[in-house]
Coordinates of C-alpha atoms in Angstrom, one line a residue:
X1 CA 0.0 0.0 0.0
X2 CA 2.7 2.4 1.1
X3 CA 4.8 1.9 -2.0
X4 CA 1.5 2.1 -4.0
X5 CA 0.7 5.6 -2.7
X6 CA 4.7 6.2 -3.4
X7 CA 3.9 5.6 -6.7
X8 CA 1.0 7.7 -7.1
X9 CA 2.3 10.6 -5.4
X10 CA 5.2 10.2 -7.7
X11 CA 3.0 10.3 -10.3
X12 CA 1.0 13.1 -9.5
X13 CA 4.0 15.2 -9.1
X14 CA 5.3 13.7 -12.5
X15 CA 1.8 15.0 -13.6
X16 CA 1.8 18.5 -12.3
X17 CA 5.6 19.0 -13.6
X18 CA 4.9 18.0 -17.2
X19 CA 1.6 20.5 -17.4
X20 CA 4.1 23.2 -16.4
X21 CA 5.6 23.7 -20.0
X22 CA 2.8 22.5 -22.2
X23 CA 0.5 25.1 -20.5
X24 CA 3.5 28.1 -21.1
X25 CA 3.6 26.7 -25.1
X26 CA 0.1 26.4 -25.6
X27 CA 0.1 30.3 -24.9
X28 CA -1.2 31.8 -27.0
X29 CA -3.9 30.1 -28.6
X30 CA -6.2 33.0 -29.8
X31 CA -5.4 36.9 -30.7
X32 CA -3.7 39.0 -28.4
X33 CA -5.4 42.6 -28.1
X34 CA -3.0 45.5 -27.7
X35 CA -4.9 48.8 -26.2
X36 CA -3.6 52.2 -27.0
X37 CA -4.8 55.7 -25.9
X38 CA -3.9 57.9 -28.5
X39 CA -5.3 58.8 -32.0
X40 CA -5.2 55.9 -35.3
X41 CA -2.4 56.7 -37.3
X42 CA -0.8 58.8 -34.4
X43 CA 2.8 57.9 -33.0
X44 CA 1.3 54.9 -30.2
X45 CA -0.6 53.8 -32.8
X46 CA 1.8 53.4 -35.5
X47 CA 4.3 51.6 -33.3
X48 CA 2.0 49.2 -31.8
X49 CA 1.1 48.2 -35.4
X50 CA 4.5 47.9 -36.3
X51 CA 6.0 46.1 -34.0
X52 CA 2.9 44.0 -33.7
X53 CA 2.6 42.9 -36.8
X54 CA 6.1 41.0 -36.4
X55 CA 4.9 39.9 -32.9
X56 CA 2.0 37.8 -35.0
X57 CA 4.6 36.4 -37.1
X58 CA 6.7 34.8 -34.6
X59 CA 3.9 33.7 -31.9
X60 CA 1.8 32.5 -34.8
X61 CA -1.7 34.8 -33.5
X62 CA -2.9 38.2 -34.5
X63 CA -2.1 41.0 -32.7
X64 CA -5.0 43.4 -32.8
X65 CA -4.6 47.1 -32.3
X66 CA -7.4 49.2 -30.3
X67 CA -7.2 52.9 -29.7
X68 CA -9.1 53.7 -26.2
X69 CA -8.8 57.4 -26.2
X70 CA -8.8 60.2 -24.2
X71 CA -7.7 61.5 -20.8
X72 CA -4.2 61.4 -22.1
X73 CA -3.7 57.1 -22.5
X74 CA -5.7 56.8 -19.1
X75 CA -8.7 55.2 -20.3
X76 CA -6.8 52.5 -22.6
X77 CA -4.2 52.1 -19.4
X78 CA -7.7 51.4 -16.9
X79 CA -8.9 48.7 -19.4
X80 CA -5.9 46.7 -19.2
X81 CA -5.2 47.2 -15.6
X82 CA -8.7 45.4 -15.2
X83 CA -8.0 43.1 -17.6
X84 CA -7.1 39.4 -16.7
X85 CA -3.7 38.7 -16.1
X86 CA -3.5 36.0 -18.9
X87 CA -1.3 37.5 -21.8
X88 CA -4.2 38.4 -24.0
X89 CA -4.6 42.1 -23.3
X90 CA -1.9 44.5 -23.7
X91 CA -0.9 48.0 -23.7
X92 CA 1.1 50.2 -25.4
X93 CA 2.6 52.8 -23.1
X94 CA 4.4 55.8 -24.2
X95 CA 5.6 58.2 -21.5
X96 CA 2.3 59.7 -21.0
X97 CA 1.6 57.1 -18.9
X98 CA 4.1 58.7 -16.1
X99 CA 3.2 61.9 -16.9
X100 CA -0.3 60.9 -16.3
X101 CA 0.2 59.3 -13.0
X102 CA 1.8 62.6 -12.1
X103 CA -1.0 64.5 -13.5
X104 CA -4.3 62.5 -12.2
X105 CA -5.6 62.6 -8.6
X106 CA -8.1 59.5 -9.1
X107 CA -6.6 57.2 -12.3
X108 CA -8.3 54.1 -11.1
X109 CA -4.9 52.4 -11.0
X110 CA -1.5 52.4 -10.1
X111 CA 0.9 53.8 -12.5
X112 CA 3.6 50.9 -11.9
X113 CA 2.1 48.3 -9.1
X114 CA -1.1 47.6 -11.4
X115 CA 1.1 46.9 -14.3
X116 CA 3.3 43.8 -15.6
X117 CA 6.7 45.4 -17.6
X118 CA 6.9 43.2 -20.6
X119 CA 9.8 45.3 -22.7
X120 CA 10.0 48.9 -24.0
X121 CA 10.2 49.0 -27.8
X122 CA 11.4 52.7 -28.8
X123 CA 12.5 55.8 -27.2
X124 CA 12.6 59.1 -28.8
X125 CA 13.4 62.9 -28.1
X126 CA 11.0 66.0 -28.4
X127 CA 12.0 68.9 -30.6
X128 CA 12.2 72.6 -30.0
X129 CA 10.6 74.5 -33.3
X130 CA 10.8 78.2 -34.5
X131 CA 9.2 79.1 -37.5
X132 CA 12.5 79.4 -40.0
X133 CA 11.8 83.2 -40.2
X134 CA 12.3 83.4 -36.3
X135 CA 14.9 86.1 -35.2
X136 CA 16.2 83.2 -32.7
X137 CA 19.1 81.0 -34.3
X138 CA 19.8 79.0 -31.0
X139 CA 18.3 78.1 -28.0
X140 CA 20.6 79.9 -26.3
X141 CA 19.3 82.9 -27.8
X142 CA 15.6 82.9 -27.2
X143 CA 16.6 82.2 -23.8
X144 CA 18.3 84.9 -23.1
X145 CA 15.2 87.3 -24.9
X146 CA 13.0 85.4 -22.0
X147 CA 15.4 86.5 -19.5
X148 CA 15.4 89.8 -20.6
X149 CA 11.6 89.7 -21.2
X150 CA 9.3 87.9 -18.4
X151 CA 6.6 87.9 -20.8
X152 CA 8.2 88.2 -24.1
X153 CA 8.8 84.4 -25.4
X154 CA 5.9 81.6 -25.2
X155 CA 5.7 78.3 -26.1
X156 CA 2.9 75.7 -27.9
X157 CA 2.4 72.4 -26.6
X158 CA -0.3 70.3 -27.4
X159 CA -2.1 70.4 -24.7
X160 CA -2.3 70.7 -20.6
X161 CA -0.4 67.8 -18.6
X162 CA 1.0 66.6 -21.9
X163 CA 5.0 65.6 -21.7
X164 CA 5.1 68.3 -24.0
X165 CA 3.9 70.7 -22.0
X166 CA 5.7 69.3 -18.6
X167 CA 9.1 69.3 -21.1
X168 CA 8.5 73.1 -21.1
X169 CA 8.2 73.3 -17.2
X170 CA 11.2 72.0 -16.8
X171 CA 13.2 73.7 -19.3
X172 CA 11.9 76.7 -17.8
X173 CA 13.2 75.3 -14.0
X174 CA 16.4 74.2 -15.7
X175 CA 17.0 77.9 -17.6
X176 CA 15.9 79.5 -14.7
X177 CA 13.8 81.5 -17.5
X178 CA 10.0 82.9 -17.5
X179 CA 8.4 81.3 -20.7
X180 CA 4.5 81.3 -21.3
X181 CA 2.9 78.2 -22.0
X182 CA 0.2 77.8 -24.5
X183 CA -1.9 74.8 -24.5
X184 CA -3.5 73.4 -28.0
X185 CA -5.8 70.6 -28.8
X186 CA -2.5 68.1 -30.0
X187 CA 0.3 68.5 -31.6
X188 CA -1.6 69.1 -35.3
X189 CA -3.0 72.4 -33.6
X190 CA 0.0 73.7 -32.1
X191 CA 2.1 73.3 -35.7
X192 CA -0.8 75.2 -37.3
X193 CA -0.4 78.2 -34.5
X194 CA 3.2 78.0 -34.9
X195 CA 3.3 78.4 -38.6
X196 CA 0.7 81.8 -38.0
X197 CA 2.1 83.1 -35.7
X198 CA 0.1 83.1 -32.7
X199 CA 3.6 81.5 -30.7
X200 CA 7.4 81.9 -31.3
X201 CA 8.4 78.6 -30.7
X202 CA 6.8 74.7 -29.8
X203 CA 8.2 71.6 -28.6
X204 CA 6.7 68.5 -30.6
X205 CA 7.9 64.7 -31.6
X206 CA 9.9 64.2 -34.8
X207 CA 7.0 63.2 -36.5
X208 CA 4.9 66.2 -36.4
X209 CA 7.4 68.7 -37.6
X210 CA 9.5 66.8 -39.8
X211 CA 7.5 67.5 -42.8
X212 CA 7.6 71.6 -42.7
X213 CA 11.3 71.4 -41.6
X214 CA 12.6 69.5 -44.9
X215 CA 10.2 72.1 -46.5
X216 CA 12.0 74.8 -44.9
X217 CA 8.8 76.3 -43.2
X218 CA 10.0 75.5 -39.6
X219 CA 13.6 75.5 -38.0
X220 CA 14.7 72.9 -35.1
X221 CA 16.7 74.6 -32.4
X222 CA 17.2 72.2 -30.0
X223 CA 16.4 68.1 -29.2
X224 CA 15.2 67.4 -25.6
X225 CA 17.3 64.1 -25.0
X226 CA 20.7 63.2 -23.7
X227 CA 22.1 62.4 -26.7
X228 CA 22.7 64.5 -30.3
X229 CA 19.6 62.6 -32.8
X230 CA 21.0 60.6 -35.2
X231 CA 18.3 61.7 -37.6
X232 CA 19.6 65.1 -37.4
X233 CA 23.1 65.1 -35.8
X234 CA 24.1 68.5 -36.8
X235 CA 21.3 69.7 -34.0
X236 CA 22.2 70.1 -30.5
X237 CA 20.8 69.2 -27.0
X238 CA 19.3 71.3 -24.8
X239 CA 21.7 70.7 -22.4
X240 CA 24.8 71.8 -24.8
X241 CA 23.3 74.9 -24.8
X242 CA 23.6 76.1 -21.3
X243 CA 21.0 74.0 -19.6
X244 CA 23.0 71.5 -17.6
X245 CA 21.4 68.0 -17.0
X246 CA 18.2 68.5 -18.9
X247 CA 17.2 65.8 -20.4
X248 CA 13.2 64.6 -21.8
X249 CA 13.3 61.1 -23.8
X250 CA 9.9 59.8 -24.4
X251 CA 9.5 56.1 -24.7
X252 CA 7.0 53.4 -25.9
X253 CA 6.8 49.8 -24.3
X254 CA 4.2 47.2 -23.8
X255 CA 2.5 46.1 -20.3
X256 CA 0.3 43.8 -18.9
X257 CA -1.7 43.5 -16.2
X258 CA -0.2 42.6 -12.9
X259 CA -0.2 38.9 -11.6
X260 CA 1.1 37.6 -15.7
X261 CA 2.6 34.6 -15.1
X262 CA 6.3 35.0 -15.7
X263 CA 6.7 32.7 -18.5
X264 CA 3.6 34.5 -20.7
X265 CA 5.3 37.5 -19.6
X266 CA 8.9 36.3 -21.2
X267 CA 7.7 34.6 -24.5
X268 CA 6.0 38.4 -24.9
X269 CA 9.2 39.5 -24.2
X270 CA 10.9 37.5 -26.3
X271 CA 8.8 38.4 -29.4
X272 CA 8.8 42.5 -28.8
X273 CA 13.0 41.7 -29.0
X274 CA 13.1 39.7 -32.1
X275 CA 11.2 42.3 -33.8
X276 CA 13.3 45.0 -32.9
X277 CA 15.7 42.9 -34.3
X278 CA 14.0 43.2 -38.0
X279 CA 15.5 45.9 -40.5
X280 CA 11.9 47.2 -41.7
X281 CA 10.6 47.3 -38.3
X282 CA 13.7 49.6 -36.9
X283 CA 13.7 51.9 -40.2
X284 CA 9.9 52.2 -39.4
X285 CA 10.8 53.6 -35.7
X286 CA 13.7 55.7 -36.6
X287 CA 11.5 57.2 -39.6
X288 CA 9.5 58.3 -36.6
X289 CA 12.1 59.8 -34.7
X290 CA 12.7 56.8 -32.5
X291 CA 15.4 54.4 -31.7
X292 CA 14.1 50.6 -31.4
X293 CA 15.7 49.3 -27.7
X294 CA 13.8 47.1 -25.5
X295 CA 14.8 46.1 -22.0
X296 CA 13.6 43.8 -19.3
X297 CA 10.8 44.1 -17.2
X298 CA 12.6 44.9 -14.2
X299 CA 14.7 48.0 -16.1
X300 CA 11.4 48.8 -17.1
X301 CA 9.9 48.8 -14.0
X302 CA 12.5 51.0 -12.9
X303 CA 12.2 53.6 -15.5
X304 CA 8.6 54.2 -15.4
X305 CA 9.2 54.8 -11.5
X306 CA 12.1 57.3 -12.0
X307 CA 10.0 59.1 -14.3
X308 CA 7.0 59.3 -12.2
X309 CA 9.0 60.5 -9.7
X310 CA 10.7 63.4 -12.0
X311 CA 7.1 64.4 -13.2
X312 CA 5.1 64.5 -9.9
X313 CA 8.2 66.9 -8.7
X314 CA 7.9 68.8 -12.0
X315 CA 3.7 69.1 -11.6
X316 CA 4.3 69.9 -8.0
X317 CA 6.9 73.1 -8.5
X318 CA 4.8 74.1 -11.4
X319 CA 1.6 74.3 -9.6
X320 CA 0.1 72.8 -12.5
X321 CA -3.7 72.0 -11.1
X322 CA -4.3 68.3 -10.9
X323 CA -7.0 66.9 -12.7

C-alpha cells in the first residue's frame, strides 16, 4: 500500500511538472489585443502596429490594435489594468503614462504596481521648433530674450499635462527662465499656431514637424534628449546649450496586467526583442524619430518609477492644477 501511494504521489508530481511547459507553449492560442490611448495613425498607434505585426509572425496569432482614447492614455491604461492577467490584453505605453500618473488625482490604478513590464520597444526625443523666419538661431538665444523679457517668449504644446507641456516646465526650471505656455488641442494644432504666428516657438515629436522642416517652413533649435539625434546630428541638445542635465526622452513599451505569469510575460518579451531585431521594423521607428531598444521588465519597472517621480516633482513646483 505504502509503496502504491509512493507511486501515485510520484505520479502526480510527475503529472503536475509536465503540465508546467505544455501550459507556457500552448500560450497563446487566440489573438492578443493591444490597447492604445492615443489617436489611429498617431505615434502609439503606429508603433504598436509595427512592432505587432512581427509579434504575429513569430507567436503565430494576431495581434490586434485598439485605440481607447482620451484623458491622455488613461482610459486605454484602466482597461488593461482590469483586464485578466492572462497575456491576452496588452498596452502600449508611451511616457504619457508617467506623466499621467503625475497628473491624475483618481486614475483608477497604479501607475507601476497595477502593471506587468513586458519590454520597451522605442525611445525618442521632443524637438524645439521656431518658425525658419524666427529672429532666434539657437536656444541659447531665445533664452536669453525670455530672461530679458518675463513675458516676451511663449511656447505651444499640445495640450495641458501633456510631456510636452511638462518638457516646457522643466526647461523653464532648468534655464531658470520665464516662458509662457500655451496649451492646444494636439500636436496638429499647435504646428498650425506655430506656422501663424500666434507663438514663437513649440516643442513637438519628430514626427509632427518633420515634414515643414525639410520644407523649410519651420527651424529645429534644440532636441530634448541626452544624446545629439541621429536623424539630425548637426542639431544640438538642450543641455549643450547652457542648460546643464536636462534631459526629456519619451519612450513606448508594452505592459500587462499585474499577476502575468512569468513565463507569458517572457515569450511576450521575447517576441517585442526579435522584432526590434527586423530591419523594416527599426527603419519604421527611426523614420519616426525613435530608436528601437527594448529592455527587461525589471529595467522597465524601474524607469517608469524614475519618471514618475521626476514628473510629480515637476507638476508639484509648477503648480500645475491636478486633474
Amino acid at each position: 500500500m505504502r509503496r502504491r501511494a509512493f507511486l501515485a504521489a510520484g505520479l502526480g508530481l510527475a503529472c503536475t511538472v509536465s503540465t508546467v511547459p505544455a501550459w507556457s507553449q500552448a500560450y497563446p492560442d487566440r489573438p492578443i489585443r493591444i490597447y492604445q490611448g492615443f489617436a489611429a495613425g498617431g505615434n502609439a498607434d503606429t508603433i504598436a502596429r509595427v512592432v505587432g505585426a512581427e509579434m504575429t509572425r513569430t507567436l503565430g496569432q494576431p495581434f490586434l490594435i485598439e485605440a481607447q482614447t482620451g484623458a491622455g492614455g488613461t482610459i486605454a491604461a484602466a482597461t488593461v489594468a482590469r483586464a485578466k492577467p492572462d497575456g491576452y490584453t496588452l498596452l502600449l505605453a508611451t511616457g504619457g503614462h508617467a506623466v499621467a500618473g503625475a497628473l491624475y488625482n483618481k486614475l483608477g490604478y497604479q501607475t507601476v504596481g497595477d502593471f506587468q513590464m513586458i519590454s520597451t520597444v522605442t525611445y525618442f526625443p521632443f524637438l524645439i521648433v521656431v518658425r525658419a523666419d524666427s529672429p532666434y538661431q539657437s536656444l541659447t538665444q531665445l533664452l536669453a530674450a525670455a530672461r530679458a523679457d518675463a513675458k516676451g517668449v511663449s511656447y505651444g504644446s499640445a495640450g495641458v499635462g501633456s510631456t510636452h507641456h511638462l518638457a516646457g516646465e522643466l526647461l523653464v526650471r532648468s534655464a531658470k527662465a520665464e516662458i509662457l505656455h500655451v496649451p492646444y488641442r494636439g500636436d496638429a494644432a499647435s504646428v498650425t499656431a506655430l506656422l501663424g504666428g500666434e507663438v514663437p516657438m513649440i516643442i513637438a515629436p519628430p514626427t509632427a514637424v518633420m515634414t515643414n522642416i525639410k520644407a523649410g517652413k519651420l527651424r529645429a533649435l534644440a532636441t530634448t534628449g541626452a544624446q545629439r539625434w541621429s536623424a539630425m546630428p548637426e542639431l544640438p541638445t538642450v543641455a549643450e546649450q547652457g542648460v546643464a542635465g536636462y534631459e526629456v526622452t519619451s519612450w513606448a513599451g508594452l505592459m500587462a496586467p499585474a499577476g502575468t505569469p512569468r513565463p507569458i510575460v517572457e515569450q511576450l518579451r521575447a517576441a517585442a526583442l526579435k522584432s526590434l531585431q527586423v530591419p523594416g521594423v527599426r527603419a519604421r521607428l527611426e523614420d519616426m524619430g525613435g530608436e528601437a531598444r527594448g529592455s527587461t521588465p525589471e529595467e522597465m519597472t524601474a524607469m517608469v518609477s524614475t519618471e514618475l517621480q521626476k514628473w510629480t516633482t515637476i507638476v508639484n513646483e509648477a503648480h500645475i492644477p491636478k486633474q
